[in-house]
Rosetta silent file (secondary structure, phi, psi, omega in degrees, C-alpha in Angstrom):
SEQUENCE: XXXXXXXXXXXXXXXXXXXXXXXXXXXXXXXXXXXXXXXXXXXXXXXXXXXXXXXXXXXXXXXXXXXXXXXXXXXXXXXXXXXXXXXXXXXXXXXXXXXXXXXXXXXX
SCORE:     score description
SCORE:     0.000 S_00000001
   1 L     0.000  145.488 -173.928  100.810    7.793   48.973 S_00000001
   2 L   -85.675  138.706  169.346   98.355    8.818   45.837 S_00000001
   3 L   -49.016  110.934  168.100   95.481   10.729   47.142 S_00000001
   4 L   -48.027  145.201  175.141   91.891    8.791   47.537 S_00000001
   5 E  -126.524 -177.276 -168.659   89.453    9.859   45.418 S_00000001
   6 L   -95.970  178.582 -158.190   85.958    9.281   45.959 S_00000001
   7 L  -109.408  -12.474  163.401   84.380    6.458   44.106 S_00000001
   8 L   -86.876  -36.085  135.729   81.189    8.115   43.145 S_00000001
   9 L  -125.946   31.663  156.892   82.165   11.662   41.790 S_00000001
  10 L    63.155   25.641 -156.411   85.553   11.317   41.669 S_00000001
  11 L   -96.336  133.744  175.061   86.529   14.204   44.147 S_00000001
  12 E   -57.409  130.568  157.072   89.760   14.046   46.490 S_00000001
  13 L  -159.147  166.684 -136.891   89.281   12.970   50.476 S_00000001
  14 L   -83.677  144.719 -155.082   91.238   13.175   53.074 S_00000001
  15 H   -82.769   -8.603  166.496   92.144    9.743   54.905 S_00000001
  16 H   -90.405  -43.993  167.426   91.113   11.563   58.448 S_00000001
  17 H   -35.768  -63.349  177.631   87.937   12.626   56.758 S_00000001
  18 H   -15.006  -88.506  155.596   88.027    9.028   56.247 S_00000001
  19 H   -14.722  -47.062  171.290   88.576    7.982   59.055 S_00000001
  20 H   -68.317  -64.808 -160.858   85.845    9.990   60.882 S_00000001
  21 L  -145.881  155.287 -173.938   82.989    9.259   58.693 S_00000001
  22 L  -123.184   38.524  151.833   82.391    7.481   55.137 S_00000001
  23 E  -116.038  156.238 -178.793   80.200    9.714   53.630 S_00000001
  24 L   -95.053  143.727 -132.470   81.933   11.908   51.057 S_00000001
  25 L   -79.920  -15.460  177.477   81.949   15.145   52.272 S_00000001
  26 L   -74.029  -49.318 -159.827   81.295   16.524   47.727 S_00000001
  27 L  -105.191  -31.969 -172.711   78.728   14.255   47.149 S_00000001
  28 L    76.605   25.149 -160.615   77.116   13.119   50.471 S_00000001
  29 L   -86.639  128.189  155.783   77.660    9.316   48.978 S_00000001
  30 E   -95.743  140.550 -179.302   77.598    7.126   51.617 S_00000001
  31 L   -97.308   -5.687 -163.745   80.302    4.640   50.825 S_00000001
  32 L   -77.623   85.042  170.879   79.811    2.125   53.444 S_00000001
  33 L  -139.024 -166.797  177.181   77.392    0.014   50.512 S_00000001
  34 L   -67.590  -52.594  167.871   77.667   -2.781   48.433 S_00000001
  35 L   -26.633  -53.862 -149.342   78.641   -0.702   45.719 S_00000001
  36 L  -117.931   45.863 -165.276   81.577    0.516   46.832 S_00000001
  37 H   -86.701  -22.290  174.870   83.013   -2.784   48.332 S_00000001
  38 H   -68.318  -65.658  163.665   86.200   -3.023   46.424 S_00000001
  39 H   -24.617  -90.727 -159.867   86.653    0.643   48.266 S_00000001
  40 H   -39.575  -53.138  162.239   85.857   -0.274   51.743 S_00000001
  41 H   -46.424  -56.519  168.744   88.525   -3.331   51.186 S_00000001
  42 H   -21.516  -77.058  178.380   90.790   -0.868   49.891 S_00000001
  43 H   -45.801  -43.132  175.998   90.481    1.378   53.122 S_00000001
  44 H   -87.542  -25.111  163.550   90.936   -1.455   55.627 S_00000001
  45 H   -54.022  -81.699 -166.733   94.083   -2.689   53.758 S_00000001
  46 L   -64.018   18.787  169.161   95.650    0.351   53.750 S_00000001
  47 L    54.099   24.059  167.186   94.732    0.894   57.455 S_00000001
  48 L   -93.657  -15.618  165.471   92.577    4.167   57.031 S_00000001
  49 L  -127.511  141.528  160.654   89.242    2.495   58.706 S_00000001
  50 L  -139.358   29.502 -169.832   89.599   -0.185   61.132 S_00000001
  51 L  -104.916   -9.265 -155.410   85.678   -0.031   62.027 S_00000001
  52 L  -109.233  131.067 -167.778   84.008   -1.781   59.332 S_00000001
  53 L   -89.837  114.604  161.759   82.072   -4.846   59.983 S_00000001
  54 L   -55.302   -1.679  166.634   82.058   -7.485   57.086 S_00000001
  55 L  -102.505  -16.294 -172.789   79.293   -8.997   58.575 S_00000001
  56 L   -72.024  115.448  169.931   77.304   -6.244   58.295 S_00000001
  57 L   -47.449  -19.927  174.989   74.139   -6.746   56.144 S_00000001
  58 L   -77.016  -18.278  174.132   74.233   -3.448   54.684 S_00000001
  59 L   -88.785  -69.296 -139.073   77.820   -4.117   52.877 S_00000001
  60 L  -100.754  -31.987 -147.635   77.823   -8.036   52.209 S_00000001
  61 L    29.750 -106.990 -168.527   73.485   -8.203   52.013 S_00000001
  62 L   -85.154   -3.450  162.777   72.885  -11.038   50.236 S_00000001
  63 L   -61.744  -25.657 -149.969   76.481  -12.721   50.238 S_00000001
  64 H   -93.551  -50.909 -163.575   76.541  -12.551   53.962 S_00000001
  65 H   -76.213   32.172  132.447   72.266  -14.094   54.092 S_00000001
  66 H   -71.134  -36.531 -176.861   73.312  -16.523   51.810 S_00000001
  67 H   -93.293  -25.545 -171.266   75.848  -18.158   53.044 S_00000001
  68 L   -77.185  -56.810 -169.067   73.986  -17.939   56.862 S_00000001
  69 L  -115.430   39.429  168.566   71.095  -20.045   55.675 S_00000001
  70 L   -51.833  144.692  166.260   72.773  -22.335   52.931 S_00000001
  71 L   -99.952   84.039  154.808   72.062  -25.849   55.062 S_00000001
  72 L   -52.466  -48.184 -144.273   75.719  -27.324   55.468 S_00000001
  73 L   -87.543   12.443  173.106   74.646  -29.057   58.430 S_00000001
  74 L   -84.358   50.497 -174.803   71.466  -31.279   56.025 S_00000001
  75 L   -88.908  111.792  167.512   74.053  -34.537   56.014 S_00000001
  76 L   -77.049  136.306 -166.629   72.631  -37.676   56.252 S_00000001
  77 H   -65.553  -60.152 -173.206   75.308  -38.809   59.314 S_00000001
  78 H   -13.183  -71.967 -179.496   74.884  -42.598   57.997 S_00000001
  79 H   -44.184  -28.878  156.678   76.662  -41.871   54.937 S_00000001
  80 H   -78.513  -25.721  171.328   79.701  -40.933   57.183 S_00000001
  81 L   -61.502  125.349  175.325   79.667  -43.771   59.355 S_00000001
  82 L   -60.873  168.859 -170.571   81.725  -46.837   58.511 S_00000001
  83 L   -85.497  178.580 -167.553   80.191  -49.951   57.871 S_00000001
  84 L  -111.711  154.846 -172.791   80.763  -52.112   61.082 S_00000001
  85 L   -90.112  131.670  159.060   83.564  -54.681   60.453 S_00000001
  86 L   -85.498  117.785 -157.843   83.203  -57.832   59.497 S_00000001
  87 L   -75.675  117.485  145.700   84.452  -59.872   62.009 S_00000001
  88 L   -28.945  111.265 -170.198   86.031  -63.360   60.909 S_00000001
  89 L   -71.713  -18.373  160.816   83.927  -66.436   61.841 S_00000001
  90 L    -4.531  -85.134  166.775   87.015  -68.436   61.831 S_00000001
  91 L   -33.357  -72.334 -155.358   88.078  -67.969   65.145 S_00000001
  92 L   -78.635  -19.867  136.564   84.603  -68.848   66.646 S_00000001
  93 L   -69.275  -19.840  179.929   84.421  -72.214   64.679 S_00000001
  94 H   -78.098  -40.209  172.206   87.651  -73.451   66.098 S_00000001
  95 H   -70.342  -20.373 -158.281   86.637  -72.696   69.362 S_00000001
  96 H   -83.251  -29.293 -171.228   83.358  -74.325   69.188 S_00000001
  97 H   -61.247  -56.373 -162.268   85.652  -77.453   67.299 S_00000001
  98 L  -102.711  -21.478 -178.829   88.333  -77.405   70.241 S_00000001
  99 L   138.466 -163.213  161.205   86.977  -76.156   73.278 S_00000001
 100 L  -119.557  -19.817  158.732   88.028  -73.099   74.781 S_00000001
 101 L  -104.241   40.573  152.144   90.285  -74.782   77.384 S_00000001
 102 L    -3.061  -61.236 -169.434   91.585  -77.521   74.728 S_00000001
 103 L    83.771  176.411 -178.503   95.152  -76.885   75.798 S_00000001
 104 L   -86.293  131.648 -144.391   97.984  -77.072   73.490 S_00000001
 105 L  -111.870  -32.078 -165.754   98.080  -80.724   71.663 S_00000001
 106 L   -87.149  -12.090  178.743  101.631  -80.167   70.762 S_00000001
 107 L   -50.994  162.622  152.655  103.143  -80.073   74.722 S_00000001
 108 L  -129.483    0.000    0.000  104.517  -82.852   75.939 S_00000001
């Protein structure tokens, strides 16, 4: 594997350095920012941190509070509801025409 370098002065470190802590031990850069987010993915691909939360405001900031109060759920419902069916009145003239016990005309 090619040796991480840091992303901020360009210095080698060591994936248990990593591992431990994500400031860079040349620079004192903390990497866990926004800045360095392409990094941090990097690091959790390649299974040298498994600690870092992607929810965390300090990484995603305003991607993460953006998306949290966007209003999906400001739907008028109506507009999803089906129309109610329109029943055929057919039926309910015929009955009123033959009765409802009528019987069959055709029997013998």
């Amino acid at each position: 594997m090619e040796s991480i370098i840091c992303p901020e002065c360009g210095e080698p470190l060591s994936e248990e350095g990593l591992a431990k802590s994500l400031i860079c031990s040349h620079c004192n850069t903390n990497l866990k920012d926004k800045k360095y987010m392409d990094f941090l993915e990097f690091l959790m691909v390649s299974e040298i941190v498994d600690d870092i939360d992607f929810f965390d405001e300090s990484v995603y900031g305003e991607e993460y509070i953006k998306y949290e109060t966007t209003d999906f759920d400001d739907t008028e419902e109506s507009s999803f509801q089906p129309n109610p069916p329109e029943w055929d009145n057919e039926s309910e003239e015929h009955e009123e025409e033959w009765g409802e016990d009528s019987g069959n005309k055709w029997e013998d």
